[in-house]
């Protein structure tokens, strides 16, 4: 199973080389992997509410875990942590993505969120948040508070079933 999981993350040219098959066959195989991933997302048990960081990680893992590039997603929540909507905010490269605080809050406002949760992936397999992750979380949390929209959680998911919550790592000003 581990070998198959590694293959589904490859591009068609890389898959053709690794599996020693023709590029058209590798393209069809990559498409089949993508269809399987999408089916897994639709069949994954979806919670009605995102109350805990674990709920957020479990909700987003099927969508973000297998990716070979970073993506940042938002779940707009109602007052009872029910899911109002879900949207991708940013897609980046292997190691980073470019996103602003305004991008996050704009998405929350467009979906009429009372609260919201963020999730992004680390294709490297380590869920440890980067300094940029912590800085973005801190800025979004403060700005959301200023306009009256609470950020409840920000989690990082990985290709394995590992995840980390960033909210507890947010650095508060010393003064």
Tab-separated table of C-alpha atoms in Angstrom:
chain	number	residue	atom	x	y	z
A	1	UNK	CA	0.000	0.000	0.000
A	2	UNK	CA	2.832	2.416	0.786
A	3	UNK	CA	4.177	1.996	-2.765
A	4	UNK	CA	0.792	2.802	-4.286
A	5	UNK	CA	0.450	5.851	-2.060
A	6	UNK	CA	3.828	7.076	-3.322
A	7	UNK	CA	2.821	6.543	-6.969
A	8	UNK	CA	-0.392	8.548	-6.730
A	9	UNK	CA	1.602	11.673	-5.879
A	10	UNK	CA	3.709	11.538	-9.078
A	11	UNK	CA	3.162	13.548	-12.244
A	12	UNK	CA	2.490	11.527	-15.411
A	13	UNK	CA	6.105	11.901	-16.698
A	14	UNK	CA	7.519	10.844	-13.330
A	15	UNK	CA	5.012	7.981	-13.128
A	16	UNK	CA	5.989	6.805	-16.631
A	17	UNK	CA	9.633	6.767	-15.634
A	18	UNK	CA	9.114	5.106	-12.249
A	19	UNK	CA	6.665	2.448	-13.494
A	20	UNK	CA	8.468	2.015	-16.840
A	21	UNK	CA	5.317	2.610	-18.878
A	22	UNK	CA	4.462	4.854	-21.832
A	23	UNK	CA	3.464	8.452	-21.106
A	24	UNK	CA	-0.142	8.026	-22.372
A	25	UNK	CA	-0.570	5.039	-20.055
A	26	UNK	CA	0.944	6.994	-17.169
A	27	UNK	CA	-1.427	9.888	-17.906
A	28	UNK	CA	-4.430	7.555	-17.754
A	29	UNK	CA	-3.105	6.025	-14.527
A	30	UNK	CA	-2.597	9.476	-12.993
A	31	UNK	CA	-6.176	10.365	-13.997
A	32	UNK	CA	-7.423	7.172	-12.337
A	33	UNK	CA	-5.525	8.075	-9.163
A	34	UNK	CA	-7.123	11.534	-9.225
A	35	UNK	CA	-10.605	10.084	-9.695
A	36	UNK	CA	-9.977	7.709	-6.789
A	37	UNK	CA	-8.808	10.613	-4.622
A	38	UNK	CA	-11.928	12.616	-5.479
A	39	UNK	CA	-14.150	9.614	-4.737
A	40	UNK	CA	-12.399	9.206	-1.376
A	41	UNK	CA	-13.101	12.878	-0.588
A	42	UNK	CA	-16.804	12.524	-1.369
A	43	UNK	CA	-17.128	9.289	0.623
A	44	UNK	CA	-15.138	10.470	3.642
A	45	UNK	CA	-17.264	10.906	6.723
A	46	UNK	CA	-17.883	14.599	7.041
A	47	UNK	CA	-18.633	16.021	10.449
A	48	UNK	CA	-21.570	18.370	10.737
A	49	UNK	CA	-19.542	20.618	13.006
A	50	UNK	CA	-15.873	21.546	13.293
A	51	UNK	CA	-15.506	22.003	17.026
A	52	UNK	CA	-11.931	20.840	17.591
A	53	UNK	CA	-8.624	21.026	15.763
A	54	UNK	CA	-8.888	17.248	15.274
A	55	UNK	CA	-12.275	17.728	13.549
A	56	UNK	CA	-10.683	20.272	11.194
A	57	UNK	CA	-7.717	17.985	10.444
A	58	UNK	CA	-9.966	14.975	9.791
A	59	UNK	CA	-12.259	17.040	7.576
A	60	UNK	CA	-9.461	18.443	5.391
A	61	UNK	CA	-7.060	15.488	5.309
A	62	UNK	CA	-8.711	13.607	2.408
A	63	UNK	CA	-8.594	16.783	0.310
A	64	UNK	CA	-5.139	18.083	1.264
A	65	UNK	CA	-3.100	15.136	2.505
A	66	UNK	CA	-2.234	13.542	-0.855
A	67	UNK	CA	-1.254	16.768	-2.636
A	68	UNK	CA	2.318	17.396	-3.806
A	69	UNK	CA	1.943	21.173	-3.506
A	70	UNK	CA	0.687	23.378	-0.682
A	71	UNK	CA	-2.893	24.614	-0.532
A	72	UNK	CA	-4.656	26.733	2.077
A	73	UNK	CA	-8.382	26.155	2.617
A	74	UNK	CA	-11.016	27.827	4.752
A	75	UNK	CA	-14.153	26.391	6.300
A	76	UNK	CA	-16.730	29.088	7.012
A	77	UNK	CA	-18.656	28.268	10.172
A	78	UNK	CA	-21.920	29.384	11.726
A	79	UNK	CA	-22.352	30.298	15.396
A	80	UNK	CA	-22.639	26.600	16.361
A	81	UNK	CA	-19.505	25.536	14.413
A	82	UNK	CA	-21.619	24.163	11.549
A	83	UNK	CA	-20.033	24.277	8.111
A	84	UNK	CA	-21.463	27.051	5.914
A	85	UNK	CA	-18.993	26.614	3.081
A	86	UNK	CA	-15.504	25.465	2.145
A	87	UNK	CA	-13.110	27.093	-0.296
A	88	UNK	CA	-9.494	27.027	-1.408
A	89	UNK	CA	-7.766	30.332	-0.720
A	90	UNK	CA	-4.294	29.700	-2.095
A	91	UNK	CA	-2.312	27.137	-4.076
A	92	UNK	CA	1.445	27.190	-3.892
A	93	UNK	CA	4.523	25.157	-4.618
A	94	UNK	CA	6.207	22.312	-2.811
A	95	UNK	CA	7.468	24.469	0.062
A	96	UNK	CA	5.352	27.591	0.247
A	97	UNK	CA	2.425	29.596	-0.972
A	98	UNK	CA	1.637	33.268	-1.121
A	99	UNK	CA	-1.402	34.382	0.805
A	100	UNK	CA	-2.366	37.574	2.593
A	101	UNK	CA	-4.510	38.229	5.625
A	102	UNK	CA	-6.961	40.034	3.341
A	103	UNK	CA	-7.305	36.899	1.146
A	104	UNK	CA	-8.392	34.868	4.162
A	105	UNK	CA	-10.800	37.419	5.583
A	106	UNK	CA	-12.304	38.193	2.172
A	107	UNK	CA	-13.202	34.508	1.761
A	108	UNK	CA	-14.695	34.380	5.273
A	109	UNK	CA	-16.806	37.470	4.619
A	110	UNK	CA	-17.959	36.253	1.181
A	111	UNK	CA	-19.244	33.032	2.768
A	112	UNK	CA	-20.958	34.950	5.595
A	113	UNK	CA	-18.863	33.208	8.234
A	114	UNK	CA	-19.496	33.904	11.895
A	115	UNK	CA	-16.334	31.899	12.635
A	116	UNK	CA	-13.845	30.095	10.420
A	117	UNK	CA	-11.159	27.431	10.469
A	118	UNK	CA	-8.079	27.206	8.265
A	119	UNK	CA	-6.180	24.163	7.063
A	120	UNK	CA	-3.192	23.712	4.835
A	121	UNK	CA	-0.884	20.870	3.958
A	122	UNK	CA	2.830	20.190	4.126
A	123	UNK	CA	3.717	17.804	1.284
A	124	UNK	CA	7.083	17.212	2.977
A	125	UNK	CA	5.348	15.004	5.531
A	126	UNK	CA	6.246	17.021	8.609
A	127	UNK	CA	3.353	18.821	10.275
A	128	UNK	CA	5.602	21.272	12.123
A	129	UNK	CA	4.433	24.802	11.313
A	130	UNK	CA	6.944	27.171	9.734
A	131	UNK	CA	7.613	30.688	10.960
A	132	UNK	CA	5.507	31.933	8.025
A	133	UNK	CA	2.635	29.668	9.133
A	134	UNK	CA	2.777	31.044	12.670
A	135	UNK	CA	3.034	34.632	11.447
A	136	UNK	CA	0.053	34.252	9.088
A	137	UNK	CA	-2.013	32.600	11.818
A	138	UNK	CA	-1.247	35.373	14.278
A	139	UNK	CA	-2.080	38.099	11.765
A	140	UNK	CA	-5.328	36.472	10.636
A	141	UNK	CA	-6.389	35.822	14.219
A	142	UNK	CA	-5.833	39.473	15.192
A	143	UNK	CA	-7.479	40.904	12.079
A	144	UNK	CA	-10.439	38.536	12.385
A	145	UNK	CA	-10.892	39.608	15.996
A	146	UNK	CA	-10.820	43.269	14.891
A	147	UNK	CA	-13.686	42.769	12.438
A	148	UNK	CA	-15.662	40.360	14.627
A	149	UNK	CA	-14.991	37.013	12.919
A	150	UNK	CA	-13.333	34.411	15.120
A	151	UNK	CA	-10.692	32.066	13.706
A	152	UNK	CA	-11.287	28.880	15.676
A	153	UNK	CA	-8.436	26.692	14.380
A	154	UNK	CA	-5.575	26.503	11.906
A	155	UNK	CA	-4.161	23.051	11.274
A	156	UNK	CA	-1.447	21.531	9.097
A	157	UNK	CA	-2.045	18.092	7.575
A	158	UNK	CA	0.488	15.787	5.909
A	159	UNK	CA	0.419	12.885	3.419
A	160	UNK	CA	0.543	10.469	6.367
A	161	UNK	CA	-2.182	10.916	8.928
A	162	UNK	CA	-0.173	13.426	10.945
A	163	UNK	CA	-1.359	16.905	11.720
A	164	UNK	CA	-0.558	19.845	13.981
A	165	UNK	CA	-2.588	22.720	15.343
A	166	UNK	CA	-1.000	26.115	14.890
A	167	UNK	CA	-3.321	28.175	17.092
A	168	UNK	CA	-1.576	27.181	20.327
A	169	UNK	CA	1.777	28.216	18.885
A	170	UNK	CA	0.797	31.770	18.037
A	171	UNK	CA	3.257	34.125	19.631
A	172	UNK	CA	1.780	36.962	21.625
A	173	UNK	CA	3.565	40.307	21.816
A	174	UNK	CA	5.867	40.661	24.822
A	175	UNK	CA	4.568	44.155	25.624
